[in-house]
PDB file of C-alpha atoms in Angstrom:
ATOM      1  CA  GLY W   1       0.023   0.127  -0.159  1.00 90.00           C
ATOM      2  CA  THR W   2       2.803   2.455   0.922  1.00 89.00           C
ATOM      3  CA  LEU W   3       4.763   1.776  -2.443  1.00 88.00           C
ATOM      4  CA  ILE W   4       1.653   1.742  -4.717  1.00 90.00           C
ATOM      5  CA  GLY W   5       0.236   4.783  -3.463  1.00 90.00           C
ATOM      6  CA  ALA W   6       3.236   6.916  -3.026  1.00 88.00           C
ATOM      7  CA  ARG W   7       4.172   6.077  -6.600  1.00 90.00           C
ATOM      8  CA  LEU W   8       0.702   6.750  -8.011  1.00 89.00           C
ATOM      9  CA  GLY W   9       0.782   9.945  -5.824  1.00 86.00           C
ATOM     10  CA  HIS W  10       4.003  11.419  -7.130  1.00 84.00           C
ATOM     11  CA  CYS W  11       2.680  10.519 -10.767  1.00 85.00           C
ATOM     12  CA  LEU W  12      -0.756  12.165 -10.723  1.00 84.00           C
ATOM     13  CA  PHE W  13       0.000  15.096  -8.181  1.00 80.00           C
ATOM     14  CA  TYR W  14       3.298  16.258  -9.448  1.00 80.00           C
ATOM     15  CA  ASP W  15       3.819  15.345 -13.086  1.00 79.00           C
ATOM     16  CA  PRO W  16       0.482  13.966 -14.414  1.00 80.00           C
ATOM     17  CA  GLU W  17       0.801  14.865 -18.090  1.00 81.00           C
ATOM     18  CA  HIS W  18       4.200  12.979 -18.491  1.00 81.00           C
ATOM     19  CA  TYR W  19       2.908   9.995 -17.059  1.00 83.00           C
ATOM     20  CA  LEU W  20      -0.377   9.996 -18.627  1.00 84.00           C
ATOM     21  CA  LEU W  21       1.607  10.051 -22.084  1.00 84.00           C
ATOM     22  CA  ASN W  22       3.820   7.330 -20.970  1.00 85.00           C
ATOM     23  CA  PRO W  23       2.232   5.033 -18.717  1.00 85.00           C
ATOM     24  CA  LEU W  24       4.932   2.434 -18.747  1.00 86.00           C
ATOM     25  CA  GLU W  25       6.862   4.766 -16.661  1.00 84.00           C
ATOM     26  CA  LEU W  26       4.679   4.444 -13.626  1.00 84.00           C
ATOM     27  CA  VAL W  27       6.398   1.285 -12.701  1.00 84.00           C
ATOM     28  CA  LYS W  28       9.784   2.650 -12.915  1.00 83.00           C
ATOM     29  CA  ILE W  29      10.026   3.369  -9.191  1.00 81.00           C
ATOM     30  CA  TRP W  30      13.885   2.873  -9.281  1.00 80.00           C
ATOM     31  CA  GLU W  31      14.030   6.051 -11.327  1.00 77.00           C
ATOM     32  CA  GLY W  32      12.731   8.039  -8.077  1.00 76.00           C
ATOM     33  CA  GLY W  33       9.263   9.716  -7.619  1.00 81.00           C
ATOM     34  CA  LEU W  34       7.188   8.978  -4.474  1.00 83.00           C
ATOM     35  CA  ALA W  35       4.751  11.166  -2.656  1.00 85.00           C
ATOM     36  CA  SER W  36       3.837  10.941   1.131  1.00 84.00           C
ATOM     37  CA  HIS W  37       0.199  12.039   0.533  1.00 85.00           C
ATOM     38  CA  GLY W  38      -0.166   9.121  -2.090  1.00 89.00           C
ATOM     39  CA  ALA W  39       1.595   6.997   0.499  1.00 89.00           C
ATOM     40  CA  VAL W  40      -1.304   7.920   3.148  1.00 89.00           C
ATOM     41  CA  VAL W  41      -3.879   6.841   0.811  1.00 91.00           C
ATOM     42  CA  GLY W  42      -2.247   3.811  -0.089  1.00 93.00           C
ATOM     43  CA  ILE W  43      -1.664   2.912   3.589  1.00 92.00           C
ATOM     44  CA  LEU W  44      -5.355   3.764   4.688  1.00 92.00           C
ATOM     45  CA  THR W  45      -6.618   1.628   1.678  1.00 94.00           C
ATOM     46  CA  ALA W  46      -4.264  -1.500   2.662  1.00 94.00           C
ATOM     47  CA  LEU W  47      -5.486  -1.211   6.156  1.00 93.00           C
ATOM     48  CA  TYR W  48      -9.195  -0.909   5.149  1.00 94.00           C
ATOM     49  CA  LEU W  49      -8.862  -3.891   2.827  1.00 94.00           C
ATOM     50  CA  PHE W  50      -7.265  -5.999   5.609  1.00 94.00           C
ATOM     51  CA  VAL W  51     -10.003  -5.152   8.203  1.00 93.00           C
ATOM     52  CA  ARG W  52     -12.735  -6.175   5.752  1.00 92.00           C
ATOM     53  CA  ARG W  53     -10.916  -9.711   5.916  1.00 92.00           C
ATOM     54  CA  HIS W  54     -10.790  -9.434   9.787  1.00 90.00           C
ATOM     55  CA  PRO W  55     -14.138  -7.719  10.784  1.00 85.00           C
ATOM     56  CA  ARG W  56     -13.434  -8.093  14.387  1.00 87.00           C
ATOM     57  CA  MET W  57     -10.893  -5.445  14.095  1.00 86.00           C
ATOM     58  CA  SER W  58     -11.806  -1.672  14.266  1.00 88.00           C
ATOM     59  CA  PHE W  59     -10.102   0.285  11.285  1.00 91.00           C
ATOM     60  CA  VAL W  60      -9.755   3.410  13.284  1.00 89.00           C
ATOM     61  CA  TRP W  61      -8.249   1.138  16.326  1.00 88.00           C
ATOM     62  CA  LEU W  62      -5.803  -0.364  13.942  1.00 91.00           C
ATOM     63  CA  VAL W  63      -4.844   3.094  12.108  1.00 92.00           C
ATOM     64  CA  ASP W  64      -4.396   4.707  15.568  1.00 91.00           C
ATOM     65  CA  ARG W  65      -1.719   2.400  16.535  1.00 89.00           C
ATOM     66  CA  MET W  66      -0.201   2.042  12.947  1.00 91.00           C
ATOM     67  CA  VAL W  67       0.928   5.783  12.859  1.00 93.00           C
ATOM     68  CA  LEU W  68       3.184   5.140  15.907  1.00 93.00           C
ATOM     69  CA  ALA W  69       5.268   3.105  13.486  1.00 92.00           C
ATOM     70  CA  VAL W  70       4.619   5.623  10.526  1.00 92.00           C
ATOM     71  CA  ALA W  71       6.046   8.576  12.021  1.00 93.00           C
ATOM     72  CA  PRO W  72       9.490   7.463  12.649  1.00 95.00           C
ATOM     73  CA  GLY W  73       9.459   5.751   9.302  1.00 93.00           C
ATOM     74  CA  GLY W  74       8.764   8.994   7.792  1.00 92.00           C
ATOM     75  CA  ALA W  75      11.775  10.473   9.706  1.00 95.00           C
ATOM     76  CA  LEU W  76      14.038   7.734   8.248  1.00 95.00           C
ATOM     77  CA  ILE W  77      12.593   8.522   4.692  1.00 91.00           C
ATOM     78  CA  ARG W  78      13.686  12.169   5.133  1.00 94.00           C
ATOM     79  CA  LEU W  79      17.130  11.098   6.345  1.00 95.00           C
ATOM     80  CA  GLY W  80      17.429   9.004   3.190  1.00 93.00           C
ATOM     81  CA  ASN W  81      16.462  12.124   1.095  1.00 92.00           C
ATOM     82  CA  PHE W  82      19.249  13.960   2.888  1.00 95.00           C
ATOM     83  CA  PHE W  83      21.794  11.611   2.217  1.00 94.00           C
ATOM     84  CA  ASN W  84      20.711  11.425  -1.629  1.00 92.00           C
ATOM     85  CA  SER W  85      20.636  15.103  -2.085  1.00 93.00           C
ATOM     86  CA  GLU W  86      16.784  14.830  -2.831  1.00 89.00           C
ATOM     87  CA  ILE W  87      14.032  17.409  -1.938  1.00 89.00           C
ATOM     88  CA  LEU W  88      16.317  20.342  -1.661  1.00 93.00           C
ATOM     89  CA  GLY W  89      15.894  23.349   0.387  1.00 94.00           C
ATOM     90  CA  THR W  90      16.034  26.936  -0.752  1.00 94.00           C
ATOM     91  CA  PRO W  91      19.322  28.984  -0.712  1.00 96.00           C
ATOM     92  CA  THR W  92      20.119  30.240   2.803  1.00 96.00           C
ATOM     93  CA  SER W  93      22.954  32.388   4.524  1.00 95.00           C
ATOM     94  CA  LEU W  94      22.254  30.678   7.888  1.00 95.00           C
ATOM     95  CA  PRO W  95      25.068  29.017   9.444  1.00 95.00           C
ATOM     96  CA  TRP W  96      23.717  25.708   9.218  1.00 95.00           C
ATOM     97  CA  GLY W  97      23.172  25.887   5.490  1.00 96.00           C
ATOM     98  CA  ILE W  98      24.426  23.017   3.712  1.00 96.00           C
ATOM     99  CA  VAL W  99      25.869  22.668   0.266  1.00 96.00           C
ATOM    100  CA  PHE W 100      24.636  19.618  -1.754  1.00 95.00           C
ATOM    101  CA  ALA W 101      27.361  19.266  -4.194  1.00 93.00           C
ATOM    102  CA  ARG W 102      25.495  16.920  -6.503  1.00 90.00           C
ATOM    103  CA  TYR W 103      23.216  19.728  -7.265  1.00 91.00           C
ATOM    104  CA  ASP W 104      25.179  22.994  -6.790  1.00 92.00           C
ATOM    105  CA  ASN W 105      27.637  24.837  -4.582  1.00 93.00           C
ATOM    106  CA  VAL W 106      24.918  26.823  -2.953  1.00 95.00           C
ATOM    107  CA  PRO W 107      24.422  26.777   0.758  1.00 97.00           C
ATOM    108  CA  ARG W 108      20.883  25.666   1.257  1.00 96.00           C
ATOM    109  CA  HIS W 109      18.305  24.841   3.998  1.00 97.00           C
ATOM    110  CA  PRO W 110      18.557  21.229   5.086  1.00 97.00           C
ATOM    111  CA  ALA W 111      14.712  20.942   4.825  1.00 96.00           C
ATOM    112  CA  GLN W 112      15.072  17.002   4.857  1.00 96.00           C
ATOM    113  CA  LEU W 113      16.597  17.193   8.419  1.00 97.00           C
ATOM    114  CA  TYR W 114      13.858  19.709   9.414  1.00 97.00           C
ATOM    115  CA  GLU W 115      11.096  17.244   8.749  1.00 97.00           C
ATOM    116  CA  SER W 116      13.355  14.247   9.982  1.00 97.00           C
ATOM    117  CA  ILE W 117      13.630  16.027  13.356  1.00 97.00           C
ATOM    118  CA  ALA W 118       9.960  16.999  13.413  1.00 97.00           C
ATOM    119  CA  TYR W 119       8.710  13.496  12.641  1.00 97.00           C
ATOM    120  CA  LEU W 120      10.863  12.077  15.344  1.00 97.00           C
ATOM    121  CA  CYS W 121       9.443  14.554  17.766  1.00 97.00           C
ATOM    122  CA  ILE W 122       5.779  13.898  16.656  1.00 97.00           C
ATOM    123  CA  ALA W 123       6.530  10.039  17.122  1.00 96.00           C
ATOM    124  CA  ALA W 124       7.668  10.830  20.627  1.00 97.00           C
ATOM    125  CA  LEU W 125       4.615  12.944  21.141  1.00 96.00           C
ATOM    126  CA  LEU W 126       2.447  10.084  19.766  1.00 95.00           C
ATOM    127  CA  LEU W 127       3.940   7.351  21.917  1.00 95.00           C
ATOM    128  CA  ALA W 128       3.777   9.466  25.078  1.00 94.00           C
ATOM    129  CA  VAL W 129       0.044   9.952  24.652  1.00 93.00           C
ATOM    130  CA  TYR W 130      -0.507   6.356  23.717  1.00 91.00           C
ATOM    131  CA  ARG W 131       1.190   5.227  26.929  1.00 91.00           C
ATOM    132  CA  ARG W 132      -0.518   7.820  29.083  1.00 89.00           C
ATOM    133  CA  ARG W 133      -4.046   7.019  27.971  1.00 80.00           C
ATOM    134  CA  GLY W 134      -3.438   3.425  27.486  1.00 74.00           C
ATOM    135  CA  PRO W 135      -6.749   1.451  26.768  1.00 68.00           C
ATOM    136  CA  SER W 136      -8.833   4.272  27.466  1.00 69.00           C
ATOM    137  CA  ILE W 137      -7.376   6.319  24.333  1.00 76.00           C
ATOM    138  CA  GLY W 138     -10.133   7.329  22.094  1.00 74.00           C
ATOM    139  CA  ASP W 139     -10.645   6.112  18.581  1.00 82.00           C
ATOM    140  CA  GLY W 140      -9.276   8.407  16.308  1.00 89.00           C
ATOM    141  CA  LEU W 141      -7.048  10.407  18.559  1.00 92.00           C
ATOM    142  CA  LEU W 142      -3.577   9.266  17.515  1.00 94.00           C
ATOM    143  CA  LEU W 143      -4.559   9.355  13.875  1.00 94.00           C
ATOM    144  CA  GLY W 144      -5.955  12.881  14.304  1.00 94.00           C
ATOM    145  CA  LEU W 145      -2.866  14.009  16.091  1.00 95.00           C
ATOM    146  CA  PHE W 146      -0.498  12.272  13.547  1.00 95.00           C
ATOM    147  CA  LEU W 147      -2.324  13.945  10.415  1.00 95.00           C
ATOM    148  CA  SER W 148      -2.610  17.464  11.829  1.00 96.00           C
ATOM    149  CA  THR W 149       0.910  17.641  13.201  1.00 97.00           C
ATOM    150  CA  VAL W 150       2.840  15.777  10.302  1.00 96.00           C
ATOM    151  CA  PHE W 151       1.122  17.636   7.607  1.00 95.00           C
ATOM    152  CA  GLY W 152       0.720  20.994   9.445  1.00 96.00           C
ATOM    153  CA  PHE W 153       4.478  20.940   9.658  1.00 96.00           C
ATOM    154  CA  ARG W 154       4.627  19.953   6.191  1.00 94.00           C
ATOM    155  CA  ILE W 155       2.808  23.129   5.248  1.00 94.00           C
ATOM    156  CA  ALA W 156       5.198  25.177   6.960  1.00 95.00           C
ATOM    157  CA  VAL W 157       8.524  23.547   5.783  1.00 95.00           C
ATOM    158  CA  GLU W 158       7.448  23.664   1.992  1.00 93.00           C
ATOM    159  CA  PHE W 159       8.341  27.634   2.220  1.00 93.00           C
ATOM    160  CA  VAL W 160      12.106  26.700   2.376  1.00 94.00           C
ATOM    161  CA  LYS W 161      11.898  23.808  -0.004  1.00 92.00           C
ATOM    162  CA  LEU W 162      12.449  23.953  -3.858  1.00 89.00           C
ATOM    163  CA  ARG W 163       9.095  23.313  -5.587  1.00 79.00           C
ATOM    164  CA  GLN W 164       8.993  19.883  -7.334  1.00 69.00           C
ATOM    165  CA  GLU W 165       6.180  20.721  -9.848  1.00 62.00           C
ATOM    166  CA  VAL W 166       6.031  23.346 -12.564  1.00 56.00           C
ATOM    167  CA  PHE W 167       2.204  23.756 -13.135  1.00 55.00           C
ATOM    168  CA  VAL W 168       1.625  25.588  -9.741  1.00 56.00           C
ATOM    169  CA  HIS W 169       4.291  28.095 -10.007  1.00 60.00           C
ATOM    170  CA  ALA W 170       2.030  31.053 -10.316  1.00 64.00           C
ATOM    171  CA  LEU W 171       0.049  30.047  -6.818  1.00 71.00           C
ATOM    172  CA  PRO W 172       1.397  31.185  -3.290  1.00 79.00           C
ATOM    173  CA  LEU W 173       1.196  27.713  -2.195  1.00 84.00           C
ATOM    174  CA  ASN W 174       2.825  24.661  -3.851  1.00 85.00           C
ATOM    175  CA  MET W 175       1.393  21.270  -4.480  1.00 83.00           C
ATOM    176  CA  GLY W 176       2.615  19.589  -1.048  1.00 84.00           C
ATOM    177  CA  GLN W 177       1.031  22.648   0.787  1.00 90.00           C
ATOM    178  CA  LEU W 178      -2.477  22.203  -1.276  1.00 89.00           C
ATOM    179  CA  LEU W 179      -2.519  18.449  -0.668  1.00 88.00           C
ATOM    180  CA  SER W 180      -1.728  18.993   2.946  1.00 93.00           C
ATOM    181  CA  ILE W 181      -4.590  21.362   3.974  1.00 94.00           C
ATOM    182  CA  PRO W 182      -7.255  18.892   3.760  1.00 94.00           C
ATOM    183  CA  VAL W 183      -5.144  16.226   5.480  1.00 93.00           C
ATOM    184  CA  VAL W 184      -4.823  18.779   8.411  1.00 96.00           C
ATOM    185  CA  LEU W 185      -8.494  19.404   8.466  1.00 96.00           C
ATOM    186  CA  ALA W 186      -9.419  15.688   8.612  1.00 94.00           C
ATOM    187  CA  GLY W 187      -6.897  15.284  11.445  1.00 95.00           C
ATOM    188  CA  LEU W 188      -8.302  18.239  13.412  1.00 96.00           C
ATOM    189  CA  ILE W 189     -12.021  16.916  12.969  1.00 95.00           C
ATOM    190  CA  LEU W 190     -10.604  13.431  14.342  1.00 93.00           C
ATOM    191  CA  LEU W 191      -9.399  15.203  17.393  1.00 92.00           C
ATOM    192  CA  LEU W 192     -12.540  16.958  17.934  1.00 92.00           C
ATOM    193  CA  ARG W 193     -14.434  13.809  17.437  1.00 89.00           C
ATOM    194  CA  ALA W 194     -12.157  11.863  19.870  1.00 86.00           C
ATOM    195  CA  ARG W 195     -12.207  14.546  22.451  1.00 82.00           C
ATOM    196  CA  HIS W 196     -16.366  14.697  22.306  1.00 79.00           C
ATOM    197  CA  ALA W 197     -16.496  10.992  22.809  1.00 75.00           C
ATOM    198  CA  ARG W 198     -14.121  11.116  25.718  1.00 71.00           C
ATOM    199  CA  ILE W 199     -16.192  13.851  27.287  1.00 69.00           C
ATOM    200  CA  GLU W 200     -19.510  11.751  26.752  1.00 69.00           C
ATOM    201  CA  GLY W 201     -17.803   8.754  28.106  1.00 64.00           C
ATOM    202  CA  GLU W 202     -16.938  10.527  31.297  1.00 64.00           C
ATOM    203  CA  CYS W 203     -20.467  11.842  31.729  1.00 67.00           C
ATOM    204  CA  ARG W 204     -21.830   8.354  31.344  1.00 66.00           C
ATOM    205  CA  ARG W 205     -19.383   7.102  34.006  1.00 66.00           C
ATOM    206  CA  ARG W 206     -20.465  10.020  36.376  1.00 70.00           C
ATOM    207  CA  GLU W 207     -24.058   9.212  35.873  1.00 69.00           C
ATOM    208  CA  GLY W 208     -23.399   5.400  36.392  1.00 62.00           C
TER     209      GLY W 208
END
């Protein structure tokens, strides 16, 4: 689900004209081109199909626990992008600017490291919430927290990254930011629903 979703996401979101004209290029993942937004859709689809075959398991319950692994996984992916000189940042004069010699000799924001560190911090936050709440954790809380924080940070960090697509240069936001907005909103809705469910549960316990 991760690989298929990430590949289709890249092809459809970032260079649809090329891949629609050259559909065989879709399978050439060794040439690069994966998108995290597509990976989210792929993972959720795969988990939904899994739950369909195991109806005793709740889909939201499963996804809540899956994000505990996805967050540090995202940190490692961005670390790989850093080593491969991929997803470069914009030029900077800050003292921690890094020269990616494979690309040019200009010091740039290590945007990949920004994301990697942020995702590790988010992973620690998710784990802390999970351990603190334990079995009483509301369905959708971890997923909502993951979506709103990861993709909220994604919107911010895109301002110091080079644009990967050419067809939205006239817009104030790039494709990664535009795709992240509905994901953040979905995360906030899940957080509100989890909070509402917790309050209702506490009221029932007091009445009982």
